[in-house]
Short mmCIF file of C-alpha atoms in Angstrom, two decimals:
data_model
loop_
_atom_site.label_atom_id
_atom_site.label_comp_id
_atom_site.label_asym_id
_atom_site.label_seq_id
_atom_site.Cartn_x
_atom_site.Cartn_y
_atom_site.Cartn_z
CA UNK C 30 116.37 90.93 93.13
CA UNK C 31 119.62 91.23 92.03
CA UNK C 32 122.28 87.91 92.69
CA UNK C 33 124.39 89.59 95.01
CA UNK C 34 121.05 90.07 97.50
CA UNK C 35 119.78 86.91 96.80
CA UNK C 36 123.24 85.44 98.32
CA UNK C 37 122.48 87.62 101.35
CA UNK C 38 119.15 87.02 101.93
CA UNK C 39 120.14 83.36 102.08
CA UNK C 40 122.83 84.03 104.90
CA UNK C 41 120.07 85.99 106.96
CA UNK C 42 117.58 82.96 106.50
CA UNK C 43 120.89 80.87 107.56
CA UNK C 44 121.68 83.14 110.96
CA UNK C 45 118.09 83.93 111.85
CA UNK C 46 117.07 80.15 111.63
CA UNK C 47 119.95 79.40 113.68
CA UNK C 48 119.29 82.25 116.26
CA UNK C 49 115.55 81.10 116.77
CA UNK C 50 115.04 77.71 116.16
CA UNK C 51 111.90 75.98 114.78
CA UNK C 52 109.10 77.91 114.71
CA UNK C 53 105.42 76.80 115.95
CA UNK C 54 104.19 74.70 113.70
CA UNK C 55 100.92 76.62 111.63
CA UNK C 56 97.76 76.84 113.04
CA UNK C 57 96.30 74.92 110.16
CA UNK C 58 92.76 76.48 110.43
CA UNK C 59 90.19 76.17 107.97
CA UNK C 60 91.04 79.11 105.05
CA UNK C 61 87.46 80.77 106.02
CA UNK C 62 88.57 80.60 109.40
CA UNK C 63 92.27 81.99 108.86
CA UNK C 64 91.13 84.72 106.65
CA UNK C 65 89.20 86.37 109.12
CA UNK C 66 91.49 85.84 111.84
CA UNK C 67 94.44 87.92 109.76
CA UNK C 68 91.39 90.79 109.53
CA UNK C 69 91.58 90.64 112.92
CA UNK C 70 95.50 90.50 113.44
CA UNK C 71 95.17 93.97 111.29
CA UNK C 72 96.72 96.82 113.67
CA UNK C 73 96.49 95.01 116.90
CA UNK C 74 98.49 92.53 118.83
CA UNK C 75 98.32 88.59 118.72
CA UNK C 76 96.73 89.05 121.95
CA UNK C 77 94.03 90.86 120.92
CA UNK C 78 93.79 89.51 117.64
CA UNK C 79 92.99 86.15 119.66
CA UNK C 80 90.68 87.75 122.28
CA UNK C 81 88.25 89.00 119.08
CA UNK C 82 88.44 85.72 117.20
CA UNK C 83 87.05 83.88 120.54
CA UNK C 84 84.33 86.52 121.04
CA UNK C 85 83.50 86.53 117.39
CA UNK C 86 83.10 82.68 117.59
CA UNK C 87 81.15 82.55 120.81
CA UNK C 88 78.82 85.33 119.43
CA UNK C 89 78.11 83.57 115.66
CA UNK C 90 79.63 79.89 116.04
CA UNK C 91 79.04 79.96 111.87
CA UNK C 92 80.11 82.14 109.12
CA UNK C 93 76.98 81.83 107.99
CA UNK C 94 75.56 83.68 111.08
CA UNK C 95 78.17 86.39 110.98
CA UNK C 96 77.41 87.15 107.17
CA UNK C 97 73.99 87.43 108.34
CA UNK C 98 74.50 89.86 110.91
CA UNK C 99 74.73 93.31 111.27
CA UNK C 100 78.01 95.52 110.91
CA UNK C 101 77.08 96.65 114.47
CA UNK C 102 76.36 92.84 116.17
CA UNK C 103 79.99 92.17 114.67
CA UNK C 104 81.35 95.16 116.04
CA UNK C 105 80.39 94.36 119.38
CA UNK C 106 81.51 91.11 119.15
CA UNK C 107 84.87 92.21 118.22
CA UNK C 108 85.43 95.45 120.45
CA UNK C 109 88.51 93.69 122.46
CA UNK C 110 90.84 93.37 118.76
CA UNK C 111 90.56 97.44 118.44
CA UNK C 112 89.01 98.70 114.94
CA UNK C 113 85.67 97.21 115.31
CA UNK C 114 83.62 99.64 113.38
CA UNK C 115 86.21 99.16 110.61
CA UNK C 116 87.07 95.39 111.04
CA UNK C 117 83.27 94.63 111.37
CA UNK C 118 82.12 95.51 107.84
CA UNK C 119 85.04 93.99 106.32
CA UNK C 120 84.60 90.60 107.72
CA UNK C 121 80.63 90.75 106.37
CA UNK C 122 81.90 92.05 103.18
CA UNK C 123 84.24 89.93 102.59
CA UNK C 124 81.96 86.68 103.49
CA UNK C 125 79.51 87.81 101.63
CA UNK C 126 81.50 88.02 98.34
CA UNK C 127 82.85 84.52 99.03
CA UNK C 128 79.38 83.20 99.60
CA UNK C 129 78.69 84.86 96.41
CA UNK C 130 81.04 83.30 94.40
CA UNK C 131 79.58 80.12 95.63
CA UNK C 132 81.97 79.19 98.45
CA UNK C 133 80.21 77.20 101.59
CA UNK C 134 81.35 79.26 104.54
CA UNK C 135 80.85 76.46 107.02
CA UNK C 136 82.62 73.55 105.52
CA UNK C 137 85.86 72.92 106.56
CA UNK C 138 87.19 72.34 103.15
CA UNK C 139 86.12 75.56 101.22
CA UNK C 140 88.76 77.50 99.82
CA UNK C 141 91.00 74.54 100.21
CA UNK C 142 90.32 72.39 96.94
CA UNK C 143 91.07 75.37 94.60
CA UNK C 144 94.14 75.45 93.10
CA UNK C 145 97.33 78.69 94.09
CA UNK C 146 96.33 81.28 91.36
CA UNK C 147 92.71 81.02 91.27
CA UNK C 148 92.57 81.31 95.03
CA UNK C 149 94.92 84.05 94.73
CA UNK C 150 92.70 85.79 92.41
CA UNK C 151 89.83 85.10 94.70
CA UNK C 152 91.34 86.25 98.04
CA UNK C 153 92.29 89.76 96.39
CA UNK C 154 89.58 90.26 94.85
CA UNK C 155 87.38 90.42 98.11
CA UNK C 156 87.04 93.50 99.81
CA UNK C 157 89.44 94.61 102.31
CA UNK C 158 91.76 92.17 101.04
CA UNK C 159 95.09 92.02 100.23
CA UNK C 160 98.01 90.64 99.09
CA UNK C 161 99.31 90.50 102.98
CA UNK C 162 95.96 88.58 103.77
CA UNK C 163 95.70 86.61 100.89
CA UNK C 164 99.30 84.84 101.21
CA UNK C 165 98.66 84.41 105.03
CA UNK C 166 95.82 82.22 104.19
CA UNK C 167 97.51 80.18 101.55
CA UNK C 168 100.52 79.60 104.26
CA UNK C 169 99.02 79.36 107.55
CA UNK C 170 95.73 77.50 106.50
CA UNK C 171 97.07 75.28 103.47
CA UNK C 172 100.71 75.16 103.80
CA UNK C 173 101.21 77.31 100.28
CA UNK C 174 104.71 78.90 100.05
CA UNK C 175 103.43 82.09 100.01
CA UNK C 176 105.48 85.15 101.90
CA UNK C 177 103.35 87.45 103.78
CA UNK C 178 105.06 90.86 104.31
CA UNK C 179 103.72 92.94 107.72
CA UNK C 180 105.42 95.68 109.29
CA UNK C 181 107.78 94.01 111.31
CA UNK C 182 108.85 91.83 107.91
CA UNK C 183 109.00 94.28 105.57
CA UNK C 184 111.01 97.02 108.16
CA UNK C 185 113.47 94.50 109.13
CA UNK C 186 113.77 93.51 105.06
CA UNK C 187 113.98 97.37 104.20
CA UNK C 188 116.86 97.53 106.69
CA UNK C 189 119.05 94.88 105.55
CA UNK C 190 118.54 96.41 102.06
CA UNK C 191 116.59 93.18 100.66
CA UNK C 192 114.26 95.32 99.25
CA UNK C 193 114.22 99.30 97.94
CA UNK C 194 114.31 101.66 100.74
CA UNK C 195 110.81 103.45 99.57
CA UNK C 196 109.18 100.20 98.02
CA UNK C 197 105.61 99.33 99.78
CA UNK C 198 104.64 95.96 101.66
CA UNK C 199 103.44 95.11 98.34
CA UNK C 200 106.44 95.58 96.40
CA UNK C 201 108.19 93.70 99.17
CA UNK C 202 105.97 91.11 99.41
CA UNK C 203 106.16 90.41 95.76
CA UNK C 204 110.02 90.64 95.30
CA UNK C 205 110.29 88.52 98.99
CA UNK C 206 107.66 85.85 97.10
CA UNK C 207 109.96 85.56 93.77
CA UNK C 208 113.22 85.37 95.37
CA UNK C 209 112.71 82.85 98.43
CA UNK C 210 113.30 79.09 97.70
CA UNK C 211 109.34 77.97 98.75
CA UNK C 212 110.89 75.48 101.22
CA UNK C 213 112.11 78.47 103.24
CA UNK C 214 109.15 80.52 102.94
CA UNK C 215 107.58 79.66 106.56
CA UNK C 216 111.15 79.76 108.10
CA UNK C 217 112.24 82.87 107.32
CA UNK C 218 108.98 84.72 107.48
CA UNK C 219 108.67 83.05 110.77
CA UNK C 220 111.87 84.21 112.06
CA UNK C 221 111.93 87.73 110.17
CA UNK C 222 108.76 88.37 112.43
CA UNK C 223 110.48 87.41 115.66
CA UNK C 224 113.54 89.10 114.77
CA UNK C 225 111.45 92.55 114.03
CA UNK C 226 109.66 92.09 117.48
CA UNK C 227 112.82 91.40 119.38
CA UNK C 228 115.45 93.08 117.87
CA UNK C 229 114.64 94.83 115.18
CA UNK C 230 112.33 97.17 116.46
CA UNK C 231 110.68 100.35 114.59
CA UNK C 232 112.53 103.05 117.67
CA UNK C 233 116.06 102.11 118.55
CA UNK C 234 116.59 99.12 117.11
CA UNK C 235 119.18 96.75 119.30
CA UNK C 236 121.66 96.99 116.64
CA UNK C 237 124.80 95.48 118.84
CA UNK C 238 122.74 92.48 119.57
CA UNK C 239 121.89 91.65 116.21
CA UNK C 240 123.35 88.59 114.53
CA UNK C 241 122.50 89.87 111.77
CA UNK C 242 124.79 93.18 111.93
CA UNK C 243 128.02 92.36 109.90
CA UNK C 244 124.86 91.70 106.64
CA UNK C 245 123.26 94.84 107.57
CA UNK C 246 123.59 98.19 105.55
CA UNK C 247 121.17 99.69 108.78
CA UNK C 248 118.88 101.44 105.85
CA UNK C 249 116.92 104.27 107.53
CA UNK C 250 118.08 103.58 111.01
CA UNK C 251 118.93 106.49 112.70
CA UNK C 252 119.62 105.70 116.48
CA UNK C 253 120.10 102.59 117.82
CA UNK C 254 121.45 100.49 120.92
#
């Protein structure tokens, strides 16, 4: 990233953390628990997302049980999240790999012990995984400074012109991961989100609300309010 964005991207972590406050502290759940909670989260609300995890959980109370199951028994489970027959096999998949590779599902620790890059390498390597997931479980479960890049991060970053116009979540994620300082990493991800939901939305963005509008080249926006 060259200097001259790096010096922006600092006064949009500046105004959005000034615009929003603190956010909620993590949920801090076991890495098991948060990777297959950000399965869920994929296309679907938090709402949702939530709804799934709870039914999941009432349905198999351990990993264990849910690696055990069927693809259908987990779809079932999970109907309310949206994607079920899709989400479903995933979640088995990717427990079964980790069980695999000799990771105890149940205990609260697994995953947690292992150091960035070889849980990294892990994470990514399970199926259905990827980068997205993999850094929301490092931050949210283990406090990692890893920067996860979803659609409402990487269209706000695309728009400011923090990263390339045509580059993919995972060329934003990466080039978001190398040039944050890691004590801002939950901040401004945090607030990025917020600021994507609320203002910077995909149709119409609010553009004359925005604090951040003076920094903003307004890359791909077309019409706005």
């Amino acid at each position: 990233m060259p200097p001259s964005t790096r010096r922006r991207l600092r006064r949009v972590a500046r105004r959005l953390a000034r615009a929003y406050g603190v956010p909620p502290a993590p949920r801090h759940l076991p890495p098991v628990d948060e990777l297959v909670l950000t399965i869920l989260s994929q296309n679907t609300s938090d709402t949702n997302r939530d709804r799934a995890y709870a039914d999941l959980r009432r349905a198999y109370p351990r990993w264990e049980q849910v690696a055990g199951a069927t693809p259908g028994g987990i779809a079932k489970a999970i109907r309310r999240g949206g994607l079920a027959p899709t989400k479903a096999p995933r979640i088995r998949a990717a427990l079964r790999s980790l069980r695999r590779s000799g990771v105890a599902l149940d205990h609260p620790r697994a995953l947690a012990d292992k150091e960035d890059a070889e849980l990294w390498d892990l994470l990514v390597g399970l199926p259905g995984v990827g980068p997205k997931t993999a850094a929301c479980v490092l931050l949210f479960s283990l406090d990692r400074p890893h920067f996860p890049v979803d659609t409402h991060v990487h269209r706000v970053a695309v728009r400011l012109g923090l990263v390339a116009e045509r580059a993919g979540a995972v060329a934003a994620q990466a080039a978001l991961q190398e040039a944050v300082p890691p004590e801002d990493v939950y901040r401004l991800h945090m607030g990025l989100i917020r600021h994507g939901r609320e203002v910077c939305v995909a149709r119409r963005p609010f553009c004359s609300e925005c604090v951040l509008a003076d920094l903003c080249p307004r890359v791909g926006v077309g019409e706005s309010r």
